[in-house]
XYZ file of C-alpha atoms in Angstrom:
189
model
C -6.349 26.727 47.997
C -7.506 29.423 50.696
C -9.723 27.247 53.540
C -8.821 24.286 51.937
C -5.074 24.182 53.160
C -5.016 21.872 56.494
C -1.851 22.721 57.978
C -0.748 24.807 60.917
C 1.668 26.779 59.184
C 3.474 27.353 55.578
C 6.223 28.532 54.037
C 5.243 31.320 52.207
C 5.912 32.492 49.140
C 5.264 36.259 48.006
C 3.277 37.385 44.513
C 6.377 37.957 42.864
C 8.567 34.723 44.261
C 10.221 36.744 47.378
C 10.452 34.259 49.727
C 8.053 36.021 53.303
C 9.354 32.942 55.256
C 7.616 30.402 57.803
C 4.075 31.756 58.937
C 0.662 30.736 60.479
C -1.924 29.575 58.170
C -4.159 32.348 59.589
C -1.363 35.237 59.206
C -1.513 33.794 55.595
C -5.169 33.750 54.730
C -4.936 37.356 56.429
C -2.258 38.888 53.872
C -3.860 36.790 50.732
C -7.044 38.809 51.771
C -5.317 42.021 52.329
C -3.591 41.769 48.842
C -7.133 40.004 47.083
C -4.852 37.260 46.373
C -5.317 33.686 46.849
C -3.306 31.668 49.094
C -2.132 28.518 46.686
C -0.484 25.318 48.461
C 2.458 25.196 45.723
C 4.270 22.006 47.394
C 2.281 19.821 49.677
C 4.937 17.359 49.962
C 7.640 19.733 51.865
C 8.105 20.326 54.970
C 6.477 22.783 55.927
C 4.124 22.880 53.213
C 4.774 26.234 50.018
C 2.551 28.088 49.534
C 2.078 31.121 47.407
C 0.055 34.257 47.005
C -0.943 34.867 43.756
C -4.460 35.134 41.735
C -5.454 31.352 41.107
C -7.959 32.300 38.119
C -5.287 34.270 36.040
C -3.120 31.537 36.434
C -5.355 28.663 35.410
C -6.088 30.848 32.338
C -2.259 31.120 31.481
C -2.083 27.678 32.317
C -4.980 26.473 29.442
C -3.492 29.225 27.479
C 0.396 27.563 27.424
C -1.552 23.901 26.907
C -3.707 25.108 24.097
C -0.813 26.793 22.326
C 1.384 23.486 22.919
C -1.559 21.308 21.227
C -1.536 23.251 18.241
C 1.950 23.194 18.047
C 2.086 19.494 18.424
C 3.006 17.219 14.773
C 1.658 13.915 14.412
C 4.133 11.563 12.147
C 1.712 9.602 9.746
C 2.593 6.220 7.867
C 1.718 6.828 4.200
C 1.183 3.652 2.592
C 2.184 2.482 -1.083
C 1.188 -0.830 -2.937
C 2.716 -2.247 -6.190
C 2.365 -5.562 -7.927
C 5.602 -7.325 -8.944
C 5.324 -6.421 -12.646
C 5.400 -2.769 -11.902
C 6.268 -0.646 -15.313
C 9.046 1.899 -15.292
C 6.611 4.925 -15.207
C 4.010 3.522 -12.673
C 7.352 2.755 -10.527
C 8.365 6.235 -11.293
C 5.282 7.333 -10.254
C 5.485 5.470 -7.068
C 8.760 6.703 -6.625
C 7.623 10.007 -6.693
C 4.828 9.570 -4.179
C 7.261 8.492 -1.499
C 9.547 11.202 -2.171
C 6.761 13.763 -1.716
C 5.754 11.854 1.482
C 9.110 11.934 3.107
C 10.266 15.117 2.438
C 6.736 16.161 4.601
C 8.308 13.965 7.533
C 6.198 11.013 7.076
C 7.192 7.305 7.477
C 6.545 5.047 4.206
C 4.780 1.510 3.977
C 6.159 0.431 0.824
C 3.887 -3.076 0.031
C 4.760 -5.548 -2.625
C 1.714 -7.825 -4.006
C 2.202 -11.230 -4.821
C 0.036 -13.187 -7.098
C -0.561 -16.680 -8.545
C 3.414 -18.036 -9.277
C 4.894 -14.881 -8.332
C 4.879 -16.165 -4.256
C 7.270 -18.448 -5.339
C 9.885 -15.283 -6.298
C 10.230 -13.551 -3.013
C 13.814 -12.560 -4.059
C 12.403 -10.873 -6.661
C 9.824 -8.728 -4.902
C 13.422 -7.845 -2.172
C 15.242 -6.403 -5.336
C 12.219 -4.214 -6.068
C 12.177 -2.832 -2.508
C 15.825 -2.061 -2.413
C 15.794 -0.217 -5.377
C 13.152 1.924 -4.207
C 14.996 2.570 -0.682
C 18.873 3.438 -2.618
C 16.033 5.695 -5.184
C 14.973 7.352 -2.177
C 18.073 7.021 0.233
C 18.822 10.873 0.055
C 15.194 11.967 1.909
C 14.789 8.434 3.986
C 16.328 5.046 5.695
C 15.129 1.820 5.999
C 13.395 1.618 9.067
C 11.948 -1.979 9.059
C 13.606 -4.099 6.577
C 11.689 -5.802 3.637
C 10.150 -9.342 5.389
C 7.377 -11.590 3.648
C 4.053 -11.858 5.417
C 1.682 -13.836 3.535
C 0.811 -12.581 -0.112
C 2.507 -9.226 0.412
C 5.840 -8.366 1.422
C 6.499 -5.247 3.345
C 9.293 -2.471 4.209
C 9.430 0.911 6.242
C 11.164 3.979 5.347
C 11.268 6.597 7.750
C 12.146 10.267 7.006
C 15.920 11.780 7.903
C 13.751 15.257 8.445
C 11.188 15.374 11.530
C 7.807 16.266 10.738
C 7.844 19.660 12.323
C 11.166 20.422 10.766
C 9.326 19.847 7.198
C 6.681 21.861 7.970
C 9.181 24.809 8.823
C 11.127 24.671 6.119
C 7.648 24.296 3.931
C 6.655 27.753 5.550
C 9.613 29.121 4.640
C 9.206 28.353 0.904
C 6.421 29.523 0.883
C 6.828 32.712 2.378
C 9.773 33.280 0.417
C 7.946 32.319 -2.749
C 5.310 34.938 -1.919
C 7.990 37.651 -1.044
C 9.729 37.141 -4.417
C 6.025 37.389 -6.425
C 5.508 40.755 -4.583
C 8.744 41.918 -5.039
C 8.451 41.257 -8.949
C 4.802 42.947 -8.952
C 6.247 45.666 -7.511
C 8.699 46.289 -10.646
């Protein structure tokens, strides 16, 4: 930037992207002071160097600006976990059931965890037929990601969501704004 720019001459680059052409570093640092603009190597790599008039602190600002807004912008998938026992009861599996839906409609992945205890290690082919009925339960919001594989006392199995995570969360905001529309318009009457 300015007196730090080590080269005889640049190819310069107007404050609102006109190309001025080949010049002197000097003729440069002249017309960046003439306009109180700061003369900005763009591309050191070329041949000659860019370089660029424009006002270095507004554009650092814009710069934090765009990467501040992009941050917040930014969804984070999470993996929700679930653990049963083998001798789940209809309801509790319901309940389960329920729980994963409500997970993968928000756009996050599902550990679905089967504990085995005692005799039960001996039945892994029972503890598979529980996990495939809970991925064709859920098969309309989510796919198997991992398949269901026995590690230790617990077997295990990933569902990941057919929605992303930020599509979710806009169509959540849209419920709910259309939800809240529909209460004022029947205030209203």
């Amino acid at each position: 930037m300015n007196g730090q720019i080590r080269v005889p001459k640049v190819l310069l680059v107007g404050p609102n992207g006109e190309q001025v052409g080949e010049v002197r570093i000097e003729d440069a640092l002249r017309l960046a002071a003439e306009a109180d603009l700061d003369l900005v190597e763009v591309a050191p790599g070329a041949r000659p160097p860019v370089a660029r008039l424009m006002d270095y602190g507004k554009f650092k600002y814009e710069a934090n600006l765009k990467a501040r807004e992009s941050r917040r912008n930014q969804v984070n998938t999470q993996l929700k976990e679930i653990r049963m026992g083998l001798k789940i009861d209809t309801h509790d599996y319901e309940t389960k059931k329920r729980n994963v839906e409500k997970f993968l409609s928000a756009g996050d992945k599902v550990k679905v965890m089967i504990r085995f205890r005692g005799r039960e290690q001996s039945r892994p082919e029972m503890g598979f037929k529980l996990l495939q009925r809970m991925a064709e339960d859920v098969s309309e919001l989510g796919f198997v990601e991992t398949r269901p594989r026995q590690d230790g006392r617990t077997m295990v199995m990933v569902i990941g969501p057919h929605k992303k995570k930020a599509q979710a969360r806009a169509e959540a905001r849209k419920r709910k704004s259309d939800a809240e529309k529909a209460a004022a318009k029947s205030n209203a009457e």
